[in-house]
Short mmCIF file of N, CA and C in Angstrom, two decimals:
data_model
loop_
_atom_site.label_atom_id
_atom_site.label_comp_id
_atom_site.label_asym_id
_atom_site.label_seq_id
_atom_site.Cartn_x
_atom_site.Cartn_y
_atom_site.Cartn_z
N MET J 1 0.59 -1.19 0.20
CA MET J 1 -0.18 0.29 0.06
C MET J 1 0.83 1.47 0.02
N SER J 2 2.36 1.25 0.63
CA SER J 2 3.10 2.59 0.90
C SER J 2 3.24 2.91 -0.94
N GLY J 3 3.91 1.60 -1.10
CA GLY J 3 3.88 1.80 -2.55
C GLY J 3 3.20 2.35 -3.72
N LEU J 4 2.00 2.32 -3.01
CA LEU J 4 0.74 3.27 -4.28
C LEU J 4 0.99 4.29 -4.05
N ILE J 5 0.63 4.80 -2.46
CA ILE J 5 0.56 5.78 -2.24
C ILE J 5 1.79 6.90 -2.23
N ALA J 6 3.43 6.14 -2.48
CA ALA J 6 4.19 6.79 -3.53
C ALA J 6 4.22 7.00 -4.56
N ASN J 7 3.77 6.54 -5.41
CA ASN J 7 3.21 6.47 -6.89
C ASN J 7 2.51 7.41 -6.89
N VAL J 8 1.38 7.57 -6.23
CA VAL J 8 0.52 8.70 -6.23
C VAL J 8 1.41 9.84 -6.38
N VAL J 9 1.21 10.35 -4.84
CA VAL J 9 2.42 11.79 -4.44
C VAL J 9 3.54 12.08 -5.57
N GLY J 10 4.27 10.54 -6.31
CA GLY J 10 5.05 11.32 -7.49
C GLY J 10 4.69 11.54 -8.85
N SER J 11 3.55 10.65 -8.82
CA SER J 11 2.52 11.34 -10.06
C SER J 11 2.21 12.51 -9.60
N ALA J 12 1.10 12.62 -8.86
CA ALA J 12 0.76 14.30 -8.66
C ALA J 12 2.11 15.21 -8.47
N ALA J 13 3.07 14.99 -7.98
CA ALA J 13 3.91 16.00 -8.24
C ALA J 13 4.76 16.67 -9.49
N ALA J 14 4.94 15.38 -10.15
CA ALA J 14 4.92 15.68 -11.45
C ALA J 14 4.44 16.14 -12.24
N LEU J 15 3.18 15.60 -12.18
CA LEU J 15 2.16 16.30 -13.06
C LEU J 15 2.25 17.80 -12.79
N CYS J 16 1.85 18.19 -11.47
CA CYS J 16 2.37 19.37 -10.81
C CYS J 16 3.42 20.32 -12.07
N SER J 17 4.62 19.49 -11.56
CA SER J 17 5.38 20.07 -12.20
C SER J 17 5.89 20.95 -13.65
N ILE J 18 4.92 19.93 -14.45
CA ILE J 18 4.78 19.46 -15.72
C ILE J 18 4.00 21.13 -16.06
N VAL J 19 2.79 20.55 -15.39
CA VAL J 19 1.82 21.93 -15.64
C VAL J 19 1.75 22.79 -15.23
N SER J 20 2.30 23.00 -14.45
CA SER J 20 2.85 24.54 -14.15
C SER J 20 3.26 25.58 -15.06
N PHE J 21 4.29 25.17 -16.07
CA PHE J 21 4.32 26.10 -16.74
C PHE J 21 3.95 26.18 -18.47
N ALA J 22 2.94 25.29 -18.09
CA ALA J 22 1.57 25.72 -19.51
C ALA J 22 1.08 27.40 -19.47
N PRO J 23 0.71 27.76 -18.17
CA PRO J 23 -0.05 28.83 -18.62
C PRO J 23 0.80 30.07 -18.75
N GLN J 24 2.11 30.05 -18.42
CA GLN J 24 3.04 30.95 -18.47
C GLN J 24 3.97 30.94 -19.95
N MET J 25 3.54 29.80 -20.81
CA MET J 25 3.80 29.40 -21.94
C MET J 25 3.07 29.98 -23.13
N ILE J 26 1.66 29.67 -23.09
CA ILE J 26 0.74 30.15 -23.69
C ILE J 26 0.68 31.62 -23.91
N LYS J 27 0.86 32.05 -22.38
CA LYS J 27 0.98 33.73 -22.72
C LYS J 27 1.98 34.54 -23.44
N ILE J 28 3.42 33.82 -23.37
CA ILE J 28 3.95 34.57 -23.84
C ILE J 28 4.41 34.17 -25.06
N TRP J 29 3.35 33.01 -25.81
CA TRP J 29 3.19 32.45 -26.95
C TRP J 29 2.73 33.60 -27.48
N LYS J 30 1.25 33.77 -26.97
CA LYS J 30 -0.03 34.96 -27.75
C LYS J 30 0.27 35.77 -27.32
N THR J 31 0.64 36.84 -26.76
CA THR J 31 1.64 38.11 -26.93
C THR J 31 2.98 38.52 -27.30
N ARG J 32 3.75 37.33 -27.19
CA ARG J 32 4.92 37.71 -27.78
C ARG J 32 5.65 38.56 -26.87
N ASP J 33 5.36 38.50 -25.36
CA ASP J 33 5.94 39.78 -24.80
C ASP J 33 6.75 38.83 -23.87
N ALA J 34 7.87 38.69 -22.91
CA ALA J 34 8.26 37.73 -22.41
C ALA J 34 9.47 39.01 -21.43
N SER J 35 8.86 40.28 -21.53
CA SER J 35 9.50 41.17 -20.24
C SER J 35 9.62 40.45 -18.97
N ALA J 36 8.37 40.00 -18.43
CA ALA J 36 7.98 39.63 -17.03
C ALA J 36 8.29 38.56 -16.23
N VAL J 37 9.22 37.64 -17.61
CA VAL J 37 10.20 36.35 -17.43
C VAL J 37 11.64 37.14 -16.80
N SER J 38 11.74 36.28 -15.76
CA SER J 38 13.15 36.66 -15.35
C SER J 38 14.32 35.53 -15.95
N LEU J 39 15.17 35.88 -16.61
CA LEU J 39 16.04 35.81 -17.77
C LEU J 39 17.48 34.32 -16.46
N LYS J 40 17.80 35.14 -15.41
CA LYS J 40 18.46 34.74 -14.53
C LYS J 40 17.43 33.44 -13.78
N THR J 41 16.46 33.52 -12.73
CA THR J 41 15.42 32.45 -12.61
C THR J 41 15.40 31.52 -13.40
N TYR J 42 14.83 31.61 -14.95
CA TYR J 42 14.59 30.33 -15.90
C TYR J 42 15.67 29.93 -16.27
N SER J 43 16.97 30.46 -16.27
CA SER J 43 17.85 29.75 -16.40
C SER J 43 18.44 28.88 -15.04
N LEU J 44 18.55 29.39 -13.85
CA LEU J 44 18.30 28.21 -13.10
C LEU J 44 17.19 26.66 -12.92
N THR J 45 15.88 27.88 -13.06
CA THR J 45 15.11 26.15 -13.14
C THR J 45 15.65 25.17 -14.20
N VAL J 46 15.98 25.64 -15.51
CA VAL J 46 16.42 25.03 -16.47
C VAL J 46 17.56 24.05 -15.82
N ALA J 47 18.86 24.71 -15.32
CA ALA J 47 19.74 23.70 -14.94
C ALA J 47 19.25 22.78 -13.77
N CYS J 48 18.43 23.32 -12.90
CA CYS J 48 17.92 22.46 -11.81
C CYS J 48 17.23 21.02 -12.70
N PHE J 49 16.50 21.27 -13.84
CA PHE J 49 15.38 20.18 -14.07
C PHE J 49 16.74 19.17 -15.13
N VAL J 50 17.71 19.97 -15.43
CA VAL J 50 18.63 19.39 -16.31
C VAL J 50 19.37 18.24 -15.01
N LEU J 51 19.90 18.85 -13.90
CA LEU J 51 20.66 17.93 -13.04
C LEU J 51 19.39 16.84 -12.47
N TRP J 52 18.39 17.29 -12.13
CA TRP J 52 17.50 15.74 -11.72
C TRP J 52 16.85 15.31 -12.77
N THR J 53 17.54 15.86 -14.01
CA THR J 53 17.40 14.17 -15.13
C THR J 53 18.46 13.23 -15.07
N ALA J 54 19.69 14.01 -14.86
CA ALA J 54 20.67 13.40 -14.64
C ALA J 54 20.99 12.45 -13.80
N TYR J 55 20.48 13.26 -12.70
CA TYR J 55 20.30 12.18 -11.45
C TYR J 55 19.34 11.24 -11.86
N GLY J 56 18.08 10.95 -11.77
CA GLY J 56 17.35 10.11 -12.65
C GLY J 56 18.04 9.26 -13.05
N VAL J 57 18.50 9.56 -14.38
CA VAL J 57 19.85 8.58 -15.41
C VAL J 57 20.57 7.91 -14.76
N LEU J 58 21.24 8.30 -13.50
CA LEU J 58 22.79 7.74 -13.15
C LEU J 58 21.28 6.97 -12.14
N THR J 59 20.57 6.68 -10.96
CA THR J 59 20.04 5.88 -10.56
C THR J 59 18.93 5.68 -10.54
N THR J 60 19.20 5.58 -12.52
CA THR J 60 17.98 4.53 -12.73
C THR J 60 16.70 4.43 -12.07
N ALA J 61 15.87 5.43 -12.02
CA ALA J 61 14.66 5.99 -11.22
C ALA J 61 14.06 6.46 -12.32
N TRP J 62 13.17 6.03 -13.15
CA TRP J 62 12.62 6.45 -14.68
C TRP J 62 11.55 7.77 -14.44
N PRO J 63 10.62 6.95 -12.80
CA PRO J 63 9.93 7.83 -12.77
C PRO J 63 10.59 9.83 -12.65
N ILE J 64 11.77 9.89 -12.72
CA ILE J 64 11.86 11.20 -12.34
C ILE J 64 12.90 11.30 -13.37
N VAL J 65 12.88 10.65 -14.21
CA VAL J 65 13.97 10.98 -15.46
C VAL J 65 12.64 11.70 -16.44
N VAL J 66 11.76 10.97 -16.51
CA VAL J 66 10.59 11.22 -17.02
C VAL J 66 9.69 12.62 -17.07
N ALA J 67 9.61 12.68 -15.55
CA ALA J 67 9.04 13.53 -15.18
C ALA J 67 9.52 15.08 -15.11
N ASN J 68 11.15 14.76 -14.89
CA ASN J 68 11.68 16.12 -15.09
C ASN J 68 12.18 16.62 -16.35
N ALA J 69 12.27 15.49 -17.02
CA ALA J 69 12.49 16.02 -18.67
C ALA J 69 11.90 16.66 -19.28
N CYS J 70 10.65 16.52 -18.90
CA CYS J 70 9.28 16.78 -19.03
C CYS J 70 9.00 18.23 -18.96
N ALA J 71 9.21 18.50 -17.42
CA ALA J 71 9.68 19.60 -17.07
C ALA J 71 10.52 20.95 -17.63
N LEU J 72 11.41 20.37 -17.88
CA LEU J 72 13.23 20.62 -18.35
C LEU J 72 12.61 21.15 -19.53
N VAL J 73 11.66 20.47 -20.57
CA VAL J 73 11.00 21.07 -22.12
C VAL J 73 10.17 21.98 -21.83
N MET J 74 9.37 22.04 -20.96
CA MET J 74 8.72 23.19 -20.53
C MET J 74 9.24 24.39 -20.38
N ALA J 75 10.11 24.34 -19.14
CA ALA J 75 10.86 25.28 -18.65
C ALA J 75 11.51 25.81 -19.81
N ALA J 76 12.65 24.99 -20.35
CA ALA J 76 13.22 25.43 -21.78
C ALA J 76 12.28 26.61 -22.65
N GLY J 77 11.22 25.86 -23.39
CA GLY J 77 10.86 26.40 -23.99
C GLY J 77 10.66 27.68 -23.58
N VAL J 78 9.86 27.70 -22.03
CA VAL J 78 10.03 29.40 -21.61
C VAL J 78 11.48 30.07 -22.01
N LEU J 79 12.70 29.82 -20.98
CA LEU J 79 13.52 30.48 -21.61
C LEU J 79 13.65 31.09 -23.11
N VAL J 80 13.59 29.83 -24.16
CA VAL J 80 14.17 30.10 -25.63
C VAL J 80 13.23 31.19 -25.41
N MET J 81 11.56 31.25 -25.55
CA MET J 81 10.63 32.54 -25.30
C MET J 81 11.33 33.76 -24.96
N LYS J 82 11.90 34.02 -23.80
CA LYS J 82 12.33 35.21 -22.94
C LYS J 82 13.60 35.69 -24.30
N TRP J 83 14.55 35.12 -24.37
CA TRP J 83 15.69 35.17 -25.27
C TRP J 83 15.03 35.97 -26.38
N ARG J 84 13.84 34.82 -27.40
CA ARG J 84 13.71 35.42 -28.31
C ARG J 84 12.38 37.24 -28.76
N PHE J 85 11.63 36.71 -27.47
CA PHE J 85 10.62 37.38 -27.25
C PHE J 85 10.58 38.90 -25.99
N GLY J 86 11.75 38.35 -24.85
CA GLY J 86 11.98 39.34 -24.39
C GLY J 86 12.71 40.86 -25.07
N LYS J 87 10.83 41.57 -24.11
CA LYS J 87 11.57 43.17 -24.34
C LYS J 87 12.10 44.12 -22.82
N GLY J 88 13.01 44.50 -23.28
CA GLY J 88 13.94 44.80 -22.29
C GLY J 88 14.21 43.90 -21.28
N SER J 89 14.86 43.68 -19.94
CA SER J 89 15.79 43.40 -18.98
C SER J 89 15.00 43.51 -17.72
N ARG J 90 14.10 42.63 -17.15
CA ARG J 90 13.66 42.47 -15.62
C ARG J 90 14.15 41.83 -15.52
N ASP J 91 15.23 41.23 -15.23
CA ASP J 91 15.94 40.13 -13.80
C ASP J 91 15.74 40.70 -13.12
#
């Protein structure tokens, strides 16, 4: 039973991490304005997800790999749009 609870909690955490980037990505894409996004913060976030993904690979924890790789793609998307659509520097 505890394994099931751990999997449910882990799945919920992964889903929250992945979905949390969607509203910001959609807003930036629609408005073509990423001035409210902090380049420093998103660079750190992307680095964090890279490290978590590497940790998952090294420990063969595939749920961690998948969840963090998906979140990495979302966060990297925001970062790319910051570079592309960033108007001004609000770091």
